[in-house]
Coordinates of N, CA and C in Angstrom, one line a residue:
R1 N 82.2 202.2 117.9 CA 81.2 202.8 117.0 C 81.6 203.7 115.9
A2 N 81.2 203.7 115.0 CA 81.3 204.3 113.9 C 80.7 205.6 113.8
A3 N 81.4 206.9 113.8 CA 80.8 208.0 113.6 C 81.3 208.8 112.4
L4 N 80.0 209.3 111.8 CA 80.2 210.0 110.5 C 80.3 211.7 110.5
S5 N 81.1 212.0 109.9 CA 81.1 213.6 110.0 C 81.3 214.0 108.5
E6 N 80.6 215.1 108.2 CA 80.9 215.5 106.7 C 81.5 217.0 107.0
G7 N 82.5 217.4 106.1 CA 82.9 218.7 106.2 C 83.6 219.0 104.9
S8 N 83.5 219.9 104.4 CA 84.1 220.3 103.2 C 84.3 219.3 102.1
G9 N 83.1 218.5 102.0 CA 82.9 217.5 100.8 C 83.7 216.4 101.3
E10 N 84.2 216.1 102.4 CA 84.8 215.0 102.8 C 83.9 214.2 103.9
M11 N 84.2 212.8 103.9 CA 83.6 212.0 105.0 C 84.7 211.3 105.8
N12 N 84.3 211.4 107.0 CA 85.6 210.8 108.0 C 84.6 209.9 108.9
I13 N 85.2 208.8 108.9 CA 84.7 207.7 109.7 C 85.5 207.5 110.9
D14 N 85.1 207.5 112.0 CA 85.6 207.4 113.5 C 85.2 206.0 114.0
F15 N 86.2 205.1 114.1 CA 86.1 203.7 114.7 C 86.3 203.8 116.1
N16 N 85.3 203.7 116.9 CA 85.7 203.7 118.4 C 85.1 202.3 119.0
E17 N 85.2 202.1 120.2 CA 84.7 200.9 120.9 C 83.1 201.0 120.9
P18 N 82.1 200.1 120.7 CA 80.8 200.2 120.8 C 80.4 200.4 122.0
D19 N 79.3 201.3 122.1 CA 78.5 201.4 123.3 C 77.3 200.2 123.4
D20 N 77.0 200.3 124.5 CA 75.6 199.3 124.5 C 74.5 199.5 123.8
D21 N 74.5 200.8 123.6 CA 73.1 201.4 122.7 C 73.3 201.3 121.4
D22 N 74.5 200.9 120.7 CA 74.7 200.9 119.4 C 74.1 199.6 118.7
F23 N 73.8 199.7 117.5 CA 73.2 198.8 116.8 C 74.2 197.7 116.5
R24 N 74.0 196.5 116.4 CA 74.9 195.6 115.9 C 74.3 194.6 114.9
L25 N 75.2 194.2 113.9 CA 74.5 193.1 112.8 C 74.7 192.1 113.4
V26 N 73.6 191.4 113.5 CA 73.4 190.0 113.8 C 73.0 189.0 112.6
P27 N 73.8 188.1 112.4 CA 73.4 187.3 111.2 C 71.7 186.8 111.4
K28 N 71.0 186.8 110.5 CA 69.7 186.2 110.5 C 69.7 184.4 110.5
P29 N 69.0 184.2 111.6 CA 69.2 182.8 111.7 C 68.5 182.0 110.5
P30 N 68.8 181.0 110.2 CA 68.5 180.1 109.0 C 66.9 180.0 109.3
E31 N 66.1 179.8 108.2 CA 64.6 179.5 108.3 C 64.7 177.9 108.7
P32 N 63.7 177.5 109.7 CA 63.6 176.2 109.9 C 63.2 175.3 108.7
A33 N 63.7 174.2 108.8 CA 63.4 173.3 107.6 C 61.8 173.1 107.6
R34 N 61.4 173.1 106.4 CA 59.8 172.7 106.4 C 59.9 171.2 106.4
E35 N 58.8 170.8 107.3 CA 58.5 169.3 107.2 C 57.8 168.9 106.0
K36 N 58.2 167.9 105.5 CA 57.7 167.3 104.2 C 56.4 166.7 104.6
P37 N 55.5 167.0 103.6 CA 54.1 166.4 103.5 C 54.1 165.1 103.6
T38 N 53.3 164.3 104.4 CA 53.4 162.8 104.3 C 52.3 162.4 103.3
L39 N 52.6 161.2 102.8 CA 51.7 160.4 102.1 C 51.7 158.8 102.6
L40 N 50.6 158.3 102.6 CA 50.5 156.9 103.0 C 49.9 156.2 101.6
C41 N 50.7 155.4 101.0 CA 50.4 155.0 99.8 C 50.0 153.2 100.2
V42 N 48.7 152.9 99.8 CA 48.3 151.6 99.9 C 48.2 150.9 98.4
E43 N 49.4 150.2 98.4 CA 49.6 149.4 97.0 C 50.2 148.0 97.1
V44 N 49.4 147.1 96.4 CA 50.0 145.6 96.7 C 51.1 145.5 96.0
Q45 N 51.3 145.8 94.8 CA 52.6 145.3 93.8 C 53.8 146.0 94.1
D46 N 54.9 145.2 94.4 CA 56.3 145.6 94.9 C 56.7 146.8 93.8
Q47 N 56.7 146.5 92.6 CA 57.0 147.2 91.4 C 56.5 148.5 91.4
I48 N 55.2 148.7 91.7 CA 54.4 149.9 91.5 C 54.7 150.7 93.0
Q49 N 55.1 149.8 94.1 CA 55.4 150.8 95.3 C 56.9 151.4 95.1
Q50 N 57.6 150.9 94.3 CA 58.8 151.3 94.3 C 59.0 152.6 93.4
A51 N 58.1 152.5 92.4 CA 58.0 153.6 91.5 C 57.2 154.7 92.2
L52 N 56.4 154.5 93.0 CA 55.8 155.4 93.7 C 56.6 156.2 94.8
R53 N 57.2 155.1 95.5 CA 58.3 156.0 96.5 C 59.4 156.9 95.6
R54 N 59.7 156.3 94.8 CA 60.9 157.3 93.9 C 60.2 158.5 93.4
T55 N 59.1 158.4 92.7 CA 58.4 159.6 92.1 C 58.0 160.6 93.3
L56 N 57.4 160.0 94.2 CA 56.8 161.0 95.4 C 57.8 161.6 96.1
T57 N 58.9 160.9 96.4 CA 60.1 161.5 97.0 C 60.7 162.4 96.6
D58 N 60.8 162.4 95.1 CA 61.3 163.3 94.2 C 60.5 164.5 94.3
M59 N 59.3 164.5 94.2 CA 58.3 165.5 94.2 C 58.6 166.2 95.6
G60 N 58.8 165.4 96.6 CA 59.1 166.4 98.1 C 58.1 165.8 99.0
Y61 N 57.7 164.6 98.9 CA 56.7 164.0 100.0 C 57.6 163.0 100.8
R62 N 57.1 162.9 101.9 CA 57.7 161.9 102.8 C 56.7 160.5 102.6
V63 N 57.0 159.4 102.2 CA 56.2 158.2 101.6 C 56.2 157.2 102.7
F64 N 55.0 156.7 103.0 CA 54.9 155.5 103.7 C 54.4 154.6 102.8
L65 N 54.6 153.2 102.7 CA 54.1 152.2 101.7 C 53.8 151.0 102.5
I66 N 52.4 150.7 102.3 CA 51.8 149.6 102.8 C 51.0 148.8 101.9
G67 N 51.2 147.4 101.9 CA 50.6 146.7 100.8 C 49.2 145.9 101.2
D68 N 48.6 146.3 102.5 CA 47.4 145.6 103.0 C 46.6 146.8 103.5
A69 N 45.2 146.7 103.3 CA 44.2 147.8 103.2 C 44.1 147.9 104.9
E70 N 43.8 147.1 105.6 CA 43.5 146.9 107.0 C 44.7 147.4 107.8
R71 N 45.9 146.9 107.4 CA 47.1 147.6 108.0 C 47.2 149.0 107.9
A72 N 47.0 149.3 106.8 CA 47.0 150.8 106.4 C 46.1 151.6 107.2
A73 N 44.7 151.0 107.4 CA 43.8 151.8 108.1 C 44.3 151.8 109.5
E74 N 45.0 150.8 110.3 CA 45.5 150.7 111.5 C 46.5 151.9 111.6
R75 N 47.4 151.8 110.6 CA 48.6 152.7 110.8 C 48.0 154.2 110.7
Y76 N 46.9 154.4 109.8 CA 46.4 155.8 109.7 C 45.9 156.2 111.0
A77 N 45.1 155.3 111.7 CA 44.3 155.6 112.9 C 45.4 155.9 114.0
E78 N 46.5 155.2 114.0 CA 47.7 155.5 115.1 C 48.3 156.9 114.7
S79 N 48.6 157.2 113.4 CA 49.3 158.4 113.0 C 49.0 158.8 111.6
P80 N 48.1 159.5 111.6 CA 47.4 160.1 110.2 C 48.5 160.7 109.6
T81 N 48.4 160.5 108.2 CA 49.2 161.3 107.2 C 48.5 162.4 106.8
D82 N 49.1 163.2 105.9 CA 48.6 164.5 105.3 C 47.6 164.2 104.0
A83 N 48.0 163.1 103.6 CA 47.2 162.5 102.3 C 47.5 160.8 102.2
V84 N 46.5 160.3 101.3 CA 46.5 158.8 101.1 C 46.4 158.5 99.6
I85 N 47.1 157.5 99.1 CA 47.0 157.3 97.8 C 46.4 155.8 98.1
F86 N 45.3 155.5 97.5 CA 44.8 154.3 97.8 C 44.5 153.3 96.5
D87 N 44.9 152.3 96.4 CA 45.0 151.6 95.1 C 44.0 150.4 95.4
T88 N 42.7 150.4 94.9 CA 41.8 149.4 95.3 C 42.0 148.1 94.2
D89 N 42.5 148.4 93.2 CA 42.9 147.3 92.2 C 43.8 146.3 92.8
G90 N 43.3 145.1 93.0 CA 44.1 144.2 93.6 C 43.9 143.9 95.1
L91 N 43.2 144.9 95.7 CA 42.9 144.9 97.1 C 41.2 144.3 97.1
G92 N 40.5 144.5 96.3 CA 39.1 144.3 96.1 C 38.3 145.3 96.8
Q93 N 37.0 145.1 96.6 CA 35.9 146.1 97.0 C 36.0 146.3 98.6
N94 N 36.2 145.0 99.2 CA 36.1 145.0 100.8 C 37.3 146.3 101.2
S95 N 38.3 146.5 100.5 CA 39.3 147.5 100.9 C 38.7 148.7 101.2
L96 N 37.5 149.2 100.4 CA 36.8 150.3 100.8 C 36.4 150.5 102.2
D97 N 36.2 149.3 103.2 CA 36.0 149.4 104.3 C 37.0 150.1 105.2
S98 N 38.2 149.6 104.7 CA 39.5 150.2 105.3 C 39.5 151.6 105.0
F99 N 39.2 152.1 103.8 CA 39.2 153.4 103.3 C 38.2 154.3 104.2
G100 N 37.1 153.8 104.3 CA 35.9 154.2 105.4 C 36.3 154.6 106.8
E101 N 37.3 153.7 107.3 CA 37.8 153.9 108.6 C 38.8 155.1 108.5
M102 N 39.6 155.2 107.4 CA 40.6 156.4 107.5 C 39.7 157.8 107.4
H103 N 38.6 157.6 106.5 CA 37.6 158.8 106.5 C 37.1 159.3 107.9
D104 N 36.6 158.1 108.4 CA 36.0 158.3 110.0 C 37.2 159.0 110.7
K105 N 38.5 158.6 110.9 CA 39.4 159.0 111.7 C 39.8 160.6 111.3
A106 N 39.8 160.7 110.2 CA 40.1 162.0 109.6 C 39.0 163.1 110.2
H107 N 37.7 162.4 110.0 CA 36.6 163.4 110.5 C 36.5 163.6 111.8
A108 N 36.9 162.7 112.6 CA 36.8 162.7 114.0 C 38.0 163.6 114.5
E109 N 39.0 164.1 113.8 CA 39.9 165.0 114.0 C 39.5 166.3 113.5
G110 N 38.4 166.4 113.0 CA 37.8 167.6 112.2 C 38.6 168.2 111.1
R111 N 39.0 167.1 110.2 CA 39.5 167.6 108.9 C 39.2 166.7 107.9
P112 N 39.1 166.9 106.5 CA 38.8 166.2 105.6 C 39.7 165.3 105.2
L113 N 39.3 164.1 104.6 CA 40.4 163.0 104.1 C 40.7 163.6 102.9
R114 N 42.2 163.8 102.8 CA 42.7 164.1 101.3 C 43.2 162.6 100.8
A115 N 42.7 162.4 99.5 CA 43.1 161.1 98.9 C 43.2 160.9 97.4
V116 N 43.9 160.4 97.0 CA 43.7 160.0 95.6 C 43.4 158.4 95.7
V117 N 42.4 158.0 95.0 CA 41.9 156.7 94.7 C 41.9 156.1 93.4
L118 N 42.7 155.0 93.3 CA 43.0 154.2 92.0 C 42.0 153.2 91.9
L119 N 41.3 153.2 90.9 CA 40.4 152.1 90.6 C 40.8 151.2 89.4
G120 N 40.7 149.9 89.4 CA 41.0 149.2 88.3 C 40.0 149.3 87.2
P121 N 40.1 148.8 86.0 CA 39.5 149.0 84.8 C 37.9 148.7 84.9
R122 N 37.7 147.6 85.7 CA 36.3 147.2 86.0 C 35.8 147.6 87.6
Q123 N 36.4 148.7 87.9 CA 36.0 149.0 89.4 C 35.3 150.3 89.5
Q124 N 34.9 150.8 88.5 CA 34.4 152.2 88.3 C 33.1 152.2 89.3
I125 N 32.2 151.2 89.2 CA 31.1 151.4 90.2 C 31.6 151.7 91.8
L126 N 32.7 151.4 92.1 CA 33.3 151.6 93.5 C 33.3 153.0 93.7
A127 N 33.2 153.9 92.6 CA 33.7 155.3 93.0 C 32.1 155.8 93.6
T128 N 31.1 155.2 93.4 CA 29.7 155.6 94.2 C 30.1 155.5 95.5
R129 N 30.7 154.6 96.0 CA 30.9 154.1 97.4 C 31.7 155.0 98.3
L130 N 32.3 156.1 97.6 CA 33.5 156.6 98.3 C 32.7 158.1 98.8
P131 N 33.4 158.5 99.9 CA 32.7 159.6 100.4 C 32.8 161.0 99.5
K132 N 31.7 161.9 99.8 CA 31.6 162.8 98.8 C 32.1 164.2 99.4
D133 N 32.4 164.2 100.8 CA 32.7 165.4 101.6 C 34.2 165.5 101.7
D134 N 34.9 165.2 101.1 CA 36.4 165.1 101.2 C 37.0 165.6 99.9
R135 N 38.5 165.7 100.2 CA 39.2 166.3 98.7 C 39.7 164.8 98.5
I136 N 38.9 164.2 97.6 CA 39.3 162.8 96.9 C 39.3 163.0 95.2
E137 N 40.5 162.8 94.9 CA 40.3 162.6 93.4 C 40.4 161.0 93.1
V138 N 39.7 160.6 92.1 CA 39.5 159.3 91.5 C 40.2 159.2 90.3
L139 N 40.9 158.2 90.1 CA 41.4 157.8 88.6 C 41.4 156.4 88.6
L140 N 40.9 156.3 87.1 CA 40.6 154.9 86.6 C 41.6 154.5 85.8
K141 N 42.2 153.1 86.1 CA 43.3 152.7 85.5 C 42.9 152.0 84.2
P142 N 43.9 152.1 83.3 CA 45.4 152.4 83.4 C 45.6 153.9 83.4
I143 N 46.6 154.4 84.1 CA 47.1 155.9 84.3 C 48.3 156.0 84.0
K144 N 48.8 157.1 83.8 CA 50.2 157.5 83.6 C 50.8 158.1 84.9
M145 N 51.9 158.1 85.1 CA 52.5 158.7 86.5 C 52.2 159.8 86.5
K146 N 52.3 160.9 85.6 CA 52.0 162.2 85.5 C 50.6 162.6 85.9
Q147 N 49.4 161.8 85.7 CA 48.3 162.0 86.0 C 48.1 161.8 87.4
L148 N 48.7 160.8 88.2 CA 48.9 160.7 89.4 C 49.4 162.0 90.3
Q149 N 50.6 162.3 89.7 CA 51.4 163.4 90.3 C 50.4 164.7 90.3
D150 N 49.6 164.9 89.2 CA 48.7 166.0 89.1 C 47.6 165.9 90.2
A151 N 47.2 164.6 90.2 CA 45.9 164.4 91.1 C 46.6 164.7 92.7
I152 N 47.8 164.3 92.9 CA 48.3 164.6 94.4 C 48.4 166.0 94.4
Q153 N 48.8 166.7 93.5 CA 49.0 168.1 93.9 C 47.8 168.7 93.9
K154 N 46.7 168.5 93.4 CA 45.4 168.9 93.8 C 44.8 168.6 95.2
V155 N 45.1 167.4 95.7 CA 44.5 167.2 97.0 C 45.7 167.6 98.2
L156 N 46.9 167.7 97.7 CA 48.0 168.1 98.6 C 49.0 168.8 98.0
P157 N 48.7 170.2 97.6 CA 49.9 170.8 97.1 C 51.0 171.1 98.0
L158 N 52.2 171.1 97.4 CA 53.3 171.4 98.0 C 53.3 173.0 98.4
R159 N 53.9 173.4 99.5 CA 54.0 174.8 99.8 C 55.1 175.5 99.3

């Protein structure tokens, strides 16, 4: 126990054994690591998949890549991710049925579907088939990676 006494302008510190009622300095435990937000990327092209994985991981997201829309909908139904990047270009307009299944799953759990949907140059009409009640950003190709990064930050900002 440290006792402090002042007298004639001097300070004396007395170090004795600590009592049970003394304060002790305990190191603050480290903050628990925050879990990275998860993204499910539905993309057919391997080269684009790898670019997405690299970029999104560097941004701080945990990335799952699937090249088939039906498999992606099944994966989302089993274990929903925080957001979805859904590239319909190369998947065709029937892929929106799988996107609709993801929408239904999110709403069944009482939350909006957060998604970035990429449409091919001739698929702009498909935007009218997307749900309007969710946090969905639609990008028309060709796009730059920066545009995709900005859209992801809008639907799923990093904390």
